[in-house]
Short mmCIF file of C-alpha atoms in Angstrom, two decimals:
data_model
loop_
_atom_site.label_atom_id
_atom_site.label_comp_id
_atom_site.label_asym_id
_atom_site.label_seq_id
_atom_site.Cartn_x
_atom_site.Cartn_y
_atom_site.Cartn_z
CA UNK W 150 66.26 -72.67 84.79
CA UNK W 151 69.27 -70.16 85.82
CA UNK W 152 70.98 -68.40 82.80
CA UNK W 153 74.21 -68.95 81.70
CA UNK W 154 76.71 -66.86 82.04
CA UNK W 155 77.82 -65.42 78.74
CA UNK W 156 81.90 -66.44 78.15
CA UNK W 157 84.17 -63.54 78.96
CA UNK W 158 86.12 -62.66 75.42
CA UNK W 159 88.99 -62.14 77.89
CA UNK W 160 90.14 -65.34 80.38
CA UNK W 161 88.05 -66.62 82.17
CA UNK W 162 86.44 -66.43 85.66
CA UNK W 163 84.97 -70.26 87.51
CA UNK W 164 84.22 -70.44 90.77
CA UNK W 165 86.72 -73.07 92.94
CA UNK W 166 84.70 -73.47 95.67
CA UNK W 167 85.05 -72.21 99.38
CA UNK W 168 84.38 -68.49 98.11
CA UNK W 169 87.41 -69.08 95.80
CA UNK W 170 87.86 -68.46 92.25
CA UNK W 171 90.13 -69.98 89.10
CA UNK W 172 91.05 -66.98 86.94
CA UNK W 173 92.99 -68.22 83.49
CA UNK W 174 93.99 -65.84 80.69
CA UNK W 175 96.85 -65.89 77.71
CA UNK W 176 100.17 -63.74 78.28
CA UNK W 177 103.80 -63.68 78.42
CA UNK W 178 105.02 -62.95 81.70
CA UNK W 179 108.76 -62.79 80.52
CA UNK W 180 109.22 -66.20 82.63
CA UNK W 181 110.81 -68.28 79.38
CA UNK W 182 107.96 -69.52 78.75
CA UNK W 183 106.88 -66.82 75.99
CA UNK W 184 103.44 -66.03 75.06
CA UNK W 185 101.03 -69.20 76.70
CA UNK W 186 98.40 -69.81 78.88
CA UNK W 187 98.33 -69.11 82.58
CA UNK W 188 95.87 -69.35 85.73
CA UNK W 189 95.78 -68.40 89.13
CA UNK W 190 93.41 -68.57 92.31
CA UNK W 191 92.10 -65.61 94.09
CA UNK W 192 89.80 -65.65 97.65
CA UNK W 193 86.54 -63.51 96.21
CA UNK W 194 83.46 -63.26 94.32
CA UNK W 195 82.72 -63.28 91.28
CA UNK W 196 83.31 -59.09 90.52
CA UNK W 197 86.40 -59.91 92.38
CA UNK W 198 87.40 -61.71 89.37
CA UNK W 199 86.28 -59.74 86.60
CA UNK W 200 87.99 -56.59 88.37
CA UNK W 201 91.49 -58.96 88.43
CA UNK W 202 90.58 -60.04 84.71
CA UNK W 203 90.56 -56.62 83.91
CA UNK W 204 93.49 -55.41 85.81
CA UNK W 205 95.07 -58.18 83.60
CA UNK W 206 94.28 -57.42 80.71
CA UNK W 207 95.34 -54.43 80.63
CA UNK W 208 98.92 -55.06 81.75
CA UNK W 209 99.21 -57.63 79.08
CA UNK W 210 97.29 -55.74 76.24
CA UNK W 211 100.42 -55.16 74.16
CA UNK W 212 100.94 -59.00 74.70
CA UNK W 213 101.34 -61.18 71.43
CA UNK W 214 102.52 -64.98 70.35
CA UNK W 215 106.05 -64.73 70.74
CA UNK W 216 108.26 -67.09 68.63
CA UNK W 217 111.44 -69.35 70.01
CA UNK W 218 114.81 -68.16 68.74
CA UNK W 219 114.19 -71.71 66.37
CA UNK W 220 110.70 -70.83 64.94
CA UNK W 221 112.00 -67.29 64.21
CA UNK W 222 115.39 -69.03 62.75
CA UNK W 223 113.20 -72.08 60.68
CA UNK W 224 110.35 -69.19 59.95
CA UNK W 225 112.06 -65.64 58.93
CA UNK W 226 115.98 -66.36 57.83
CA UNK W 227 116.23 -70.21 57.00
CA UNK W 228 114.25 -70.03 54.06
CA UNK W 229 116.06 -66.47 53.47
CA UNK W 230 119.37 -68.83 52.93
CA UNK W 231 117.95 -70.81 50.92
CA UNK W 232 116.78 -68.42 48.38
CA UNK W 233 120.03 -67.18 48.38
CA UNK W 234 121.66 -70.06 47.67
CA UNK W 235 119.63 -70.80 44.46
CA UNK W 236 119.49 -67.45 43.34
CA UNK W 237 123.73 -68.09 43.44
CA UNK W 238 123.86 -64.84 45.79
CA UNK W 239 125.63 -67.22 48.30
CA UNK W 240 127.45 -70.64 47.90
CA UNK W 241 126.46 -73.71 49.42
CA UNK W 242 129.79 -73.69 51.28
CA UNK W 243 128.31 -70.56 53.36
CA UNK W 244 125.06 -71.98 54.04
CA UNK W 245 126.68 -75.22 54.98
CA UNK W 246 128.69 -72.45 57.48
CA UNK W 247 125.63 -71.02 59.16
CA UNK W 248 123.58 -73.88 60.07
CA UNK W 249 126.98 -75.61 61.22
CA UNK W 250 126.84 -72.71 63.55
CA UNK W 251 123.20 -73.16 64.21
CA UNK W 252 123.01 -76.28 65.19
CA UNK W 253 126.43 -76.68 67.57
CA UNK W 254 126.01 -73.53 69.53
CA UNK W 255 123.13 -71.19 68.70
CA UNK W 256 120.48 -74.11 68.92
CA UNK W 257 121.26 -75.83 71.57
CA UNK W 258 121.55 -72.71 74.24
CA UNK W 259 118.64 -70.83 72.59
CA UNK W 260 116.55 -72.64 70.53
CA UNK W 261 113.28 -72.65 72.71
CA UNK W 262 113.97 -69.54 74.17
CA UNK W 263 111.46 -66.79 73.34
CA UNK W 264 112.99 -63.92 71.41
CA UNK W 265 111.54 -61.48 73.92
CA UNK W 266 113.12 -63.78 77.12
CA UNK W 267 116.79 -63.41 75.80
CA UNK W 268 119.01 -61.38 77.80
CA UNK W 269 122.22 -59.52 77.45
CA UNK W 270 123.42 -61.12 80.47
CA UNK W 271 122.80 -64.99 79.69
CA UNK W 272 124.64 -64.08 76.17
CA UNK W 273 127.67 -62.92 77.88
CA UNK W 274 127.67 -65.57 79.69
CA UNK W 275 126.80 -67.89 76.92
CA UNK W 276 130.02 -66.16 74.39
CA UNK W 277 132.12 -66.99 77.13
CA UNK W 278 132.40 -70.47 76.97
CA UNK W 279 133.20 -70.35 73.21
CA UNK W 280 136.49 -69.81 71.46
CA UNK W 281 136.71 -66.31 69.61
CA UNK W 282 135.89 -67.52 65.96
CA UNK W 283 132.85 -69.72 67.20
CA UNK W 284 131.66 -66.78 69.70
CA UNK W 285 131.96 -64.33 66.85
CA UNK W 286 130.10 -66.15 64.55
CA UNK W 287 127.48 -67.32 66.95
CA UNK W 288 126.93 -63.58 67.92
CA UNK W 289 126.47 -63.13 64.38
CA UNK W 290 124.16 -65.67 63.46
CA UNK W 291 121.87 -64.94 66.35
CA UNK W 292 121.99 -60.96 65.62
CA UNK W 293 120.71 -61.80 62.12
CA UNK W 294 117.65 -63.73 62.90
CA UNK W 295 117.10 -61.27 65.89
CA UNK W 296 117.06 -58.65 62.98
CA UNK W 297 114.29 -60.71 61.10
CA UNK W 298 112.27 -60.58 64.87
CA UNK W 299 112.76 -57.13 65.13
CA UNK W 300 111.53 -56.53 61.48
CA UNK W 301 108.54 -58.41 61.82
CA UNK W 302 107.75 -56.99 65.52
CA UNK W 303 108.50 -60.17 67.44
CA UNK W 304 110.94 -58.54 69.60
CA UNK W 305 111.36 -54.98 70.35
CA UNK W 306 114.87 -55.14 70.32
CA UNK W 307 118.09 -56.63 68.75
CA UNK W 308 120.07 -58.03 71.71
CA UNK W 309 123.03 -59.38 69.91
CA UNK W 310 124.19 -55.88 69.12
CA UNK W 311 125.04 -54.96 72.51
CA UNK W 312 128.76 -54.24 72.69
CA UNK W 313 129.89 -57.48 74.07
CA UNK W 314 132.82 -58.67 75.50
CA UNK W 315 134.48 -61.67 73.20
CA UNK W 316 136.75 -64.04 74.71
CA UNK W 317 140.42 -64.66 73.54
CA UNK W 318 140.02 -68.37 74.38
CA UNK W 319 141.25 -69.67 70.59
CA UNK W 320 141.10 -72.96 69.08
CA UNK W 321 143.29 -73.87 66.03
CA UNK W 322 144.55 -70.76 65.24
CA UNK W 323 145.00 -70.76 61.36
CA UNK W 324 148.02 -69.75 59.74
CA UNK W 325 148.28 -65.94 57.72
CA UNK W 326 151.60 -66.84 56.82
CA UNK W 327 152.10 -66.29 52.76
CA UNK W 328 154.72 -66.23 50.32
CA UNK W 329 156.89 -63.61 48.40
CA UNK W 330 157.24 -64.47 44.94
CA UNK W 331 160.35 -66.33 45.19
CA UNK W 332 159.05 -68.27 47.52
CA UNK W 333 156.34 -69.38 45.54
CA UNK W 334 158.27 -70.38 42.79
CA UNK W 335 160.35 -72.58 44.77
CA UNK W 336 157.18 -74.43 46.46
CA UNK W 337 155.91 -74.18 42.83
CA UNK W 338 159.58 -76.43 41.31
CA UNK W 339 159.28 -78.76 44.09
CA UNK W 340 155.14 -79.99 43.92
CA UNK W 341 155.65 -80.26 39.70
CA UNK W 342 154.35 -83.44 38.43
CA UNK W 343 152.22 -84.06 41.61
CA UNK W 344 148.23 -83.33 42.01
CA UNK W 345 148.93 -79.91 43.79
CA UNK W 346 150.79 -78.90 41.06
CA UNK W 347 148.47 -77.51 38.43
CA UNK W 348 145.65 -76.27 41.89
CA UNK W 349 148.82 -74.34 43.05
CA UNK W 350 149.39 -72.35 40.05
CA UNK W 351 145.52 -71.77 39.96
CA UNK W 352 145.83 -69.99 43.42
CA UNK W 353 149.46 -68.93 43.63
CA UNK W 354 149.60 -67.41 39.81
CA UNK W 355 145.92 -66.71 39.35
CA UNK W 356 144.12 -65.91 42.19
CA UNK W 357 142.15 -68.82 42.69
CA UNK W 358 140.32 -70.14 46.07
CA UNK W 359 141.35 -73.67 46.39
CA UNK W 360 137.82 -74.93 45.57
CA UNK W 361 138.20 -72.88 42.27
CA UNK W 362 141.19 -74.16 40.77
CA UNK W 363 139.74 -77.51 41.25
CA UNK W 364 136.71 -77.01 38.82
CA UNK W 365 137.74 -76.13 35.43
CA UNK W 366 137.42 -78.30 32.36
CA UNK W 367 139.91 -78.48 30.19
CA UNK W 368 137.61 -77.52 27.28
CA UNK W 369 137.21 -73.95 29.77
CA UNK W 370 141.45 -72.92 29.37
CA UNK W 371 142.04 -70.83 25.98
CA UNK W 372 145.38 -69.33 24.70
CA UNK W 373 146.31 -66.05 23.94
CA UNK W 374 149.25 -64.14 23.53
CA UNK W 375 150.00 -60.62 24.69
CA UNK W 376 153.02 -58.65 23.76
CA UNK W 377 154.94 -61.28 22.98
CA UNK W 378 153.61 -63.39 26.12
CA UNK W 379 151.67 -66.92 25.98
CA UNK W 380 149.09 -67.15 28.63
CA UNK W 381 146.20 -69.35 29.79
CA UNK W 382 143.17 -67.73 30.35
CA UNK W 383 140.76 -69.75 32.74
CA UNK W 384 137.21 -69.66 33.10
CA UNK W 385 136.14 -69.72 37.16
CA UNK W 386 132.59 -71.06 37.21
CA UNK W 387 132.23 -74.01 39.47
CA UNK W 388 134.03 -75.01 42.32
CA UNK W 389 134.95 -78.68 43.82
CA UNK W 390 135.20 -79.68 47.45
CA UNK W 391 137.53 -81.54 50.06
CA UNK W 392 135.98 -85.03 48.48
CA UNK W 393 135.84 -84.48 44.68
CA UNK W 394 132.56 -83.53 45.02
CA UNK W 395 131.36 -80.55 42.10
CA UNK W 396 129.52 -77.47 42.77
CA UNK W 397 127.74 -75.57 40.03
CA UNK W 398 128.21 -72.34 42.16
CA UNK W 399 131.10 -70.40 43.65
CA UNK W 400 131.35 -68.49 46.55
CA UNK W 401 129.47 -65.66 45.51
CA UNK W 402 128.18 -64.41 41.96
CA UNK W 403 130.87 -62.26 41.22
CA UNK W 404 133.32 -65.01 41.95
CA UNK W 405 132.36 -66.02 38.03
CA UNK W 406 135.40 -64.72 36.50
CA UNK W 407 138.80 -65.41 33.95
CA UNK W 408 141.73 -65.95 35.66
CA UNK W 409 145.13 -65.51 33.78
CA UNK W 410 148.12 -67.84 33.92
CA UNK W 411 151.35 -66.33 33.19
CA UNK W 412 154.28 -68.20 31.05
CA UNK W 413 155.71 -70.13 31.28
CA UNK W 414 153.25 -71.90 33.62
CA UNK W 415 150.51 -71.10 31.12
CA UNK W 416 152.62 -73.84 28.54
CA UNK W 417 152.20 -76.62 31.95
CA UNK W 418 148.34 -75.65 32.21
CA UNK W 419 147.65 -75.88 28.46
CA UNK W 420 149.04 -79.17 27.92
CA UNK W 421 146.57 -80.67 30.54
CA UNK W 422 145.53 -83.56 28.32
CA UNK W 423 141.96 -84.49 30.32
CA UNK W 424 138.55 -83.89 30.69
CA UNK W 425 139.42 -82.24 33.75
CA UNK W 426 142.26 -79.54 34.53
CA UNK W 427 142.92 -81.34 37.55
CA UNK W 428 141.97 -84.71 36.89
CA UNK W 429 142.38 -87.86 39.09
CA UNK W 430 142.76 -90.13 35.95
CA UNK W 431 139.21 -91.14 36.11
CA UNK W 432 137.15 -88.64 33.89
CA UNK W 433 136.82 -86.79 37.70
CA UNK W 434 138.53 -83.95 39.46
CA UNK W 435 140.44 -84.95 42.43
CA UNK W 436 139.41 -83.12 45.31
CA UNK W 437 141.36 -80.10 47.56
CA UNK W 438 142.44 -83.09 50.61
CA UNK W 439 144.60 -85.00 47.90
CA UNK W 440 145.92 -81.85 46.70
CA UNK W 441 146.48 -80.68 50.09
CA UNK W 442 148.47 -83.66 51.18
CA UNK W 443 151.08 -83.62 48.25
CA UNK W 444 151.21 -80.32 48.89
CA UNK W 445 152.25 -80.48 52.32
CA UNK W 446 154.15 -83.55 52.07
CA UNK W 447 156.61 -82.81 48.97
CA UNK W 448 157.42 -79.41 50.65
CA UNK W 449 158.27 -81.40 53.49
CA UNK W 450 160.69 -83.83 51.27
CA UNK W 451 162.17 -81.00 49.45
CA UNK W 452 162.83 -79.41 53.35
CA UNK W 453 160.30 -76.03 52.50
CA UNK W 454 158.50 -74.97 54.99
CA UNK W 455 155.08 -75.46 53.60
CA UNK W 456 151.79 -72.61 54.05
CA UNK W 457 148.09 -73.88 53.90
CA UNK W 458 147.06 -74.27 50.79
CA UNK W 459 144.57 -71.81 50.78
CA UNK W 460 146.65 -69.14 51.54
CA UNK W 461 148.52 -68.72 48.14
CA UNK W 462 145.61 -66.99 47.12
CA UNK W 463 146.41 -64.36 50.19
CA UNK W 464 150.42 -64.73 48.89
CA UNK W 465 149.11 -63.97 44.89
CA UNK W 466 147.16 -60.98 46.27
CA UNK W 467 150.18 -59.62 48.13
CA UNK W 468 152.81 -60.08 45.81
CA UNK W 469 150.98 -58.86 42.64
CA UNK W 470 150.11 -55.57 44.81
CA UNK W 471 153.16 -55.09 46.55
CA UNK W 472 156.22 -56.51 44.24
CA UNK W 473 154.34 -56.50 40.68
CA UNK W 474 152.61 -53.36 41.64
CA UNK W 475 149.01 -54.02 40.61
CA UNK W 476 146.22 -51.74 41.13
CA UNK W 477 144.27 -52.61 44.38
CA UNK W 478 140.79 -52.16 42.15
CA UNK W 479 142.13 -54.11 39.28
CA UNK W 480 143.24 -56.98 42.03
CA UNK W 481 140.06 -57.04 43.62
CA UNK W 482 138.53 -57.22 40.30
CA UNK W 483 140.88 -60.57 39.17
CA UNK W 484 140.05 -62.07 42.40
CA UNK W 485 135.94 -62.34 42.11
CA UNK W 486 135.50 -59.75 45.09
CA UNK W 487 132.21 -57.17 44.76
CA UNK W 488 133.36 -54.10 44.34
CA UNK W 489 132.76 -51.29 46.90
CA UNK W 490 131.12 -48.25 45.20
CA UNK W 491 127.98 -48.26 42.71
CA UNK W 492 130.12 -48.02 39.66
CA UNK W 493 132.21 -51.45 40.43
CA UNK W 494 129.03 -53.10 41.45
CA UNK W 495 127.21 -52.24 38.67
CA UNK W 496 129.11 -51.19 36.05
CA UNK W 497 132.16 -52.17 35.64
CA UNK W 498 132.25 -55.49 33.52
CA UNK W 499 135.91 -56.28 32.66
CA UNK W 500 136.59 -58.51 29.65
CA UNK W 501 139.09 -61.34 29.81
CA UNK W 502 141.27 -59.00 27.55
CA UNK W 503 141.73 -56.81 30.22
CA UNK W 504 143.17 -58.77 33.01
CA UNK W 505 145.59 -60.71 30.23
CA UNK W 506 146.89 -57.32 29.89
CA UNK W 507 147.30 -56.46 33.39
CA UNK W 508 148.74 -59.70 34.00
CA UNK W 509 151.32 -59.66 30.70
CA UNK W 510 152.34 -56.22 31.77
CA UNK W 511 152.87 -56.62 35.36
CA UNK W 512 155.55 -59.53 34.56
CA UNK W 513 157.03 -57.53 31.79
CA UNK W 514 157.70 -54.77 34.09
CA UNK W 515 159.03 -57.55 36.94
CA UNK W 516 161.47 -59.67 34.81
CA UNK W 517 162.74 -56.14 33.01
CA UNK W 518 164.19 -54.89 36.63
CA UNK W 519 166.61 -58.07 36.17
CA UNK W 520 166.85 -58.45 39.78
CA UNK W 521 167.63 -62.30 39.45
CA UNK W 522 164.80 -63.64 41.98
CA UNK W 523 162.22 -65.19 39.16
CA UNK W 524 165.07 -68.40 39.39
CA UNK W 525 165.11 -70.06 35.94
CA UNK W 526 162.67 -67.81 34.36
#
């Protein structure tokens, strides 16, 4: 009885027939296909095949399982997101953001590409068939879970840092236009008594996003009074979005702040008689589309040119620096933003006290210069 060849613990080498033999062994010959079984049929004998085995194998040694773009996205960075999320190190909003991205253009062009197969070339290509914003953040989104490959060895290199070109090709371009203070206050006398009233002095007086000055409870606004001044002093700890719909966690963890209301708006926000501050009349808060759309269409009665919404928080940040003439760390502090050195990260822990006093003084100094543009104030 003839012996049986012992299995090779490297491919393997059967004879085809007609002095022909069926060589098959696992590597990743860079073909798209990633790390995965191939074969191939050489005229020989049977050392002809173990000398082409071991030719083989030593070209693709250094060969291992290489993930898809998706595996390495689902495997190494989803879950990353997630953790984030619930740790309150990143809003919902944000991850809602990423795999938006994900799916519409990093997915569908990469997914089931191995990390090792993608190429500088194909992601030029690929960025220029996007508008900027969606090419940016695409570029972005792939660079991170790249990172993750490169961390754990699945790729050599990061090819999303490569110093691509971005295209101009736009979409919707959103509006940076913002308000001086008089400005506001006009916008501000012509939206009273609507639903964007009391969400427009969150952002334009207080610094709110618009998600932000939808989520207090009434039960959150105290008074206080400094120098002579009556303010509301809001507590920022959940947001609310387009739909009414509540979110126990803001942007980022530092977004959990008090916000101060100067008079005499403070005396509009402190007579909010309902659960909510901005409440729909229903025991619920209404959500930033309804506010939006009184917004934009009383300007339009009173014949003001109306800004997004969401950019009187840009117009409170530039008119409190430039024409109340806040400190730039004490504004970035008001607004929720992490500061930039290891004492502001850290460290510093501002009491509501503080910014009432900032905010008190700043108008103090403003309405003392008498220079008439505060209206009816």
């Amino acid at each position: 009885m003839p012996r049986r060849r012992a299995r090779s613990t490297w491919g393997s080498n059967e004879d085809a027939g007609n002095g022909r033999r069926r060589l098959r062994y696992w590597a990743d010959l860079h073909d798209g296909r990633g790390y995965t079984r191939h074969s191939m049929t050489i005229v020989g004998s049977r050392r002809d095949g173990d000398e082409t085995l071991a030719r083989l194998r030593v070209e693709h040694s250094a060969d291992r399982p290489t993930p898809t773009l998706r595996q390495a996205y689902e495997a190494w960075y989803l879950p990353e997101l997630r953790e984030r999320v619930e740790s309150g190190d990143m809003a919902p909003h944000s991850m809602t953001m990423y795999e938006s991205t994900w799916r519409a253009h990093v997915c569908p062009a990469w997914g089931n590409t191995p990390v090792t197969d993608i190429r500088p070339l194909g992601v030029q290509q690929w960025l220029m068939g996007m508008t900027t914003e969606s090419a940016r953040k695409s570029l972005a989104l792939m660079g991170r879970v790249l990172a993750k490959c490169v961390l754990y060895e699945a790729a050599p290199t990061n090819v999303a840092r490569e110093d691509y070109r971005i295209p101009r090709r736009t979409g919707r371009e959103h509006s940076k236009d913002v308000y001086t203070l008089s400005e506001l206050l006009a916008a501000l006398d012509a939206v009273r008594g609507t639903a964007a009233y009391i969400p427009a002095i969150m952002c334009g007086l207080a610094s709110c996003r618009v998600g932000e000055s939808l989520g207090p409870l009434r039960a959150e606004v105290r008074e206080t009074e400094v120098h002579g001044m009556t303010l509301a002093v809001v507590d920022i700890v959940r947001q609310v979005d387009r739909y009414g719909h509540v979110a126990d966690r803001l942007k980022t963890r530092s977004s959990e702040r008090p916000v101060v209301v100067p008079e005499p708006w403070a005396a509009d926000v402190l007579a909010v008689d309902a659960e909510w501050l901005c409440d729909n009349g229903c025991g619920e808060p209404i959500g930033s589309a309804v506010a939006g759309r009184a917004w934009d269409a009383r300007l339009a009665d009173a014949g003001l040119s109306p800004i997004p919404f969401r950019n009187l928080r840009n117009s409170w940040r530039t008119y409190m620096r430039w024409e109340l003439g806040v400190a730039e760390d004490m504004l970035e502090a008001m607004m929720g933003h992490v500061g930039r050195n290891v004492g502001e990260i850290h460290y510093d822990r501002p009491r509501w006290e503080v910014f009432a006093a900032a905010v008190a003084d700043a108008w103090m100094r403003y309405r003392a210069r008498d220079n008439g543009s505060l209206g009816t104030i």
